[in-house]
């Protein structure tokens, strides 16, 4: 069964430093997509970055990059040059199925609470 | 353009009452999803609508939960005979269909409290 595991309930990072948030996944489908979302204390879910299972390169979006290690089934989020506004809950999620997958539902991990310290 | 909107933002109800939660997706988005987020937890998939196809109801936790989507746009999630364990934030999301990414855009959620 598909599953997302985030083993870090909480993380601290100093402002301007880089931080890695861990995510491992389990699926038997060769075609899948991996997502990271940010949820600030206000509650909205903000899409950050996407990695497809067949993508040859690691995804990058500004200060966010995804360290995709397919053989290890890991999709860690790297945030460079942390800012105070990065303090939030971060969720890793997976969608099984490829191009317009059959159901498109996302399976979420339990999240990592990141605190950026000045 | 406008994002996903949900109403009400907060709902307090008594155990046993029925509640209706509304979601207005982003205009032009053909896919609509409902998720539930219990306190301190990740999101749990409830139901997915895509165009005129039969919805994927595989995440609905019991037959007290139902949802409909009228005219391919607005959706209503109904919880009958609410229980205290139904207390959670109910999030709606929408996405375009087609393409590998299909990122989902979330609304602000409805916080449901069942007393």
Coordinates of C-alpha atoms in Angstrom, one line a residue:
Chain A
X1 CA 0.0 0.0 0.0
X2 CA 1.2 3.5 -0.7
X3 CA 2.7 5.3 2.2
X4 CA 4.6 8.5 3.0
X5 CA 6.9 8.7 6.0
X6 CA 8.3 11.8 7.5
X7 CA 10.4 10.9 10.5
X8 CA 11.2 14.4 11.8
X9 CA 8.3 15.8 13.8
X10 CA 10.2 19.0 14.4
X11 CA 13.3 20.7 13.1
X12 CA 15.2 23.9 14.1
X13 CA 17.4 25.9 11.7
X14 CA 19.3 29.1 12.0
X15 CA 18.3 31.9 9.7
X16 CA 20.3 31.9 6.4
X17 CA 21.3 28.3 6.8
X18 CA 20.1 25.4 4.7
X19 CA 17.9 22.6 6.0
X20 CA 16.8 19.2 4.8
X21 CA 13.4 17.8 5.5
X22 CA 13.2 14.0 5.1
X23 CA 10.6 12.1 3.2
X24 CA 10.4 8.4 2.2
X25 CA 7.7 6.8 0.3
X26 CA 6.4 3.3 -0.6
X27 CA 4.6 2.4 -3.7
X28 CA 4.5 -0.4 -6.2
X29 CA 3.4 1.8 -9.1
X30 CA 6.3 2.7 -11.3
X31 CA 4.6 6.0 -12.2
X32 CA 4.0 8.5 -9.5
X33 CA 4.5 12.1 -8.4
X34 CA 5.9 13.6 -5.3
X35 CA 4.9 16.9 -3.8
X36 CA 5.9 19.2 -1.0
X37 CA 3.4 21.6 0.6
X38 CA 4.0 24.3 3.2
X39 CA 1.3 25.0 5.9
X40 CA 1.9 28.2 7.9
X41 CA 0.1 28.7 11.2
X42 CA -2.7 30.4 9.2
X43 CA -3.6 27.0 7.9
X44 CA -3.5 27.4 4.1
X45 CA -1.6 24.7 2.1
X46 CA 0.9 26.2 -0.3
X47 CA 2.4 24.1 -3.1
X48 CA 6.2 24.2 -3.2
X49 CA 7.7 21.7 -5.5
X50 CA 6.9 18.6 -7.7
X51 CA 9.0 15.6 -8.8
X52 CA 7.8 13.0 -11.2
X53 CA 9.1 9.5 -11.0
X54 CA 10.5 9.6 -14.5
X55 CA 12.1 13.0 -14.2
X56 CA 15.8 12.7 -14.8
X57 CA 16.8 15.7 -12.8
X58 CA 16.0 16.9 -9.3
X59 CA 13.3 19.5 -9.2
X60 CA 14.2 23.0 -8.1
X61 CA 11.9 26.0 -7.4
X62 CA 13.8 29.1 -6.2
X63 CA 15.2 28.3 -2.7
X64 CA 13.5 24.9 -2.7
X65 CA 15.1 21.8 -4.2
X66 CA 14.1 18.2 -4.0
X67 CA 16.8 15.5 -3.4
X68 CA 15.2 12.6 -5.3
X69 CA 16.8 9.2 -4.7
X70 CA 14.6 6.8 -6.5
X71 CA 16.3 3.6 -5.5
X72 CA 16.1 4.6 -1.9
X73 CA 12.5 5.9 -2.3
X74 CA 13.4 9.2 -0.7
X75 CA 12.3 12.7 -1.7
X76 CA 13.9 15.1 0.7
X77 CA 13.2 18.8 0.6
X78 CA 16.1 21.2 0.8
X79 CA 15.5 24.8 1.7
X80 CA 18.5 27.0 1.2
X81 CA 19.2 30.3 2.9
X82 CA 16.3 29.8 5.5
X83 CA 14.2 32.8 6.3
X84 CA 12.0 33.5 9.3
X85 CA 9.0 33.2 7.1
X86 CA 9.9 29.6 6.3
X87 CA 8.7 28.6 9.8
X88 CA 5.7 26.3 9.1
X89 CA 4.6 22.7 8.9
X90 CA 5.9 21.0 5.8
X91 CA 4.1 18.0 4.2
X92 CA 5.4 15.5 1.7
X93 CA 2.7 13.9 -0.5
X94 CA 2.5 11.3 -3.2
X95 CA 0.2 10.7 -6.1
X96 CA 0.2 7.3 -7.7
X97 CA -0.3 7.0 -11.4
X98 CA 1.4 9.1 -14.0
X99 CA 0.1 11.4 -16.6
X100 CA -3.3 12.5 -15.2
X101 CA -3.3 9.5 -12.8
X102 CA -6.5 7.5 -12.4
X103 CA -7.5 9.2 -9.2
X104 CA -5.1 12.0 -8.5
X105 CA -5.6 11.8 -4.8
X106 CA -2.7 12.7 -2.7
X107 CA -1.3 10.6 0.2
X108 CA 0.2 12.8 2.8
X109 CA 2.9 12.3 5.5
X110 CA 2.4 13.5 9.0
X111 CA 4.5 16.6 8.5
X112 CA 7.6 18.2 9.9
X113 CA 7.3 21.4 11.9
X114 CA 10.2 23.7 11.0
X115 CA 11.2 26.6 13.2
X116 CA 13.7 29.1 11.8
X117 CA 15.6 30.9 14.5
X118 CA 17.1 34.4 14.1
Chain B
X1 CA -7.6 35.2 -10.2
X2 CA -9.6 34.0 -7.2
X3 CA -8.4 31.0 -5.4
X4 CA -10.4 28.1 -3.9
X5 CA -12.9 29.4 -1.4
X6 CA -14.7 27.5 1.3
X7 CA -17.6 28.4 3.6
X8 CA -18.1 28.6 6.5
X9 CA -14.6 29.2 7.8
X10 CA -15.7 27.9 11.2
X11 CA -18.6 25.7 12.2
X12 CA -19.6 24.6 15.7
X13 CA -22.4 22.1 15.9
X14 CA -23.9 19.7 18.4
X15 CA -23.4 16.0 18.2
X16 CA -26.1 14.4 16.1
X17 CA -26.7 17.4 13.9
X18 CA -26.1 17.5 10.1
X19 CA -23.6 19.9 8.6
X20 CA -22.9 21.1 5.1
X21 CA -19.6 22.5 4.0
X22 CA -19.2 24.3 0.7
X23 CA -16.3 24.6 -1.7
X24 CA -15.9 26.9 -4.7
X25 CA -13.0 25.7 -6.9
X26 CA -10.8 27.8 -9.1
X27 CA -12.6 28.7 -12.3
X28 CA -11.7 26.2 -15.0
X29 CA -10.4 23.5 -12.7
X30 CA -12.1 20.3 -13.6
X31 CA -10.8 18.3 -10.6
X32 CA -12.0 18.8 -7.0
X33 CA -10.9 17.1 -3.9
X34 CA -11.9 17.0 -0.2
X35 CA -9.5 16.2 2.5
X36 CA -9.7 16.1 6.3
X37 CA -7.0 17.3 8.7
X38 CA -7.3 16.3 12.3
X39 CA -5.4 18.2 15.0
X40 CA -1.7 17.8 14.5
X41 CA -2.1 15.3 11.7
X42 CA -1.5 15.1 8.0
X43 CA -4.3 15.4 5.4
X44 CA -6.6 12.4 4.9
X45 CA -8.2 12.0 1.4
X46 CA -12.0 11.9 1.4
X47 CA -13.4 12.2 -2.1
X48 CA -12.4 13.3 -5.6
X49 CA -14.5 14.6 -8.5
X50 CA -13.3 14.8 -12.1
X51 CA -15.6 16.2 -14.7
X52 CA -18.5 14.0 -15.4
X53 CA -16.8 10.8 -14.2
X54 CA -18.0 8.9 -11.2
X55 CA -16.4 10.3 -8.1
X56 CA -13.7 8.4 -6.2
X57 CA -15.3 8.0 -2.8
X58 CA -12.8 5.6 -1.4
X59 CA -11.7 7.9 1.4
X60 CA -15.1 8.6 3.0
X61 CA -14.9 7.2 6.5
X62 CA -18.5 6.2 6.9
X63 CA -21.9 6.4 5.2
X64 CA -22.6 9.5 7.2
X65 CA -20.3 11.4 4.8
X66 CA -21.4 12.3 1.3
X67 CA -20.5 14.9 -1.2
X68 CA -21.9 16.2 -4.5
X69 CA -20.6 18.6 -7.1
X70 CA -23.2 20.5 -9.1
X71 CA -22.6 21.7 -12.6
X72 CA -19.0 20.7 -12.5
X73 CA -18.2 23.5 -10.2
X74 CA -19.3 24.1 -6.6
X75 CA -19.2 21.1 -4.2
X76 CA -20.9 20.4 -0.9
X77 CA -19.7 17.9 1.7
X78 CA -22.4 16.8 4.0
X79 CA -21.9 15.0 7.3
X80 CA -25.0 13.5 8.9
X81 CA -25.4 12.8 12.6
X82 CA -22.1 14.4 13.4
X83 CA -19.9 12.7 16.0
X84 CA -17.1 14.3 18.1
X85 CA -14.5 12.4 16.1
X86 CA -15.6 14.4 13.0
X87 CA -14.1 17.5 14.5
X88 CA -11.3 18.5 12.1
X89 CA -10.4 21.0 9.4
X90 CA -12.0 20.1 6.1
X91 CA -9.9 21.2 3.2
X92 CA -11.0 21.5 -0.4
X93 CA -8.6 21.6 -3.4
X94 CA -8.9 21.9 -7.1
X95 CA -6.6 21.3 -10.0
X96 CA -6.5 21.3 -13.8
X97 CA -6.6 17.9 -15.3
X98 CA -4.1 16.6 -17.8
X99 CA -0.3 16.9 -17.5
X100 CA 1.9 15.1 -15.1
X101 CA 2.0 17.7 -12.4
X102 CA -1.6 18.6 -11.7
X103 CA -0.7 20.4 -8.5
X104 CA -3.7 20.9 -6.2
X105 CA -4.6 24.3 -5.0
X106 CA -6.1 24.4 -1.5
X107 CA -8.8 26.5 0.1
X108 CA -8.5 27.9 3.6
X109 CA -10.5 25.1 5.1
X110 CA -13.6 24.8 7.3
X111 CA -12.8 24.2 11.0
X112 CA -15.6 21.9 12.3
X113 CA -16.1 21.5 16.0
X114 CA -18.6 18.9 17.2
X115 CA -19.6 19.4 20.8

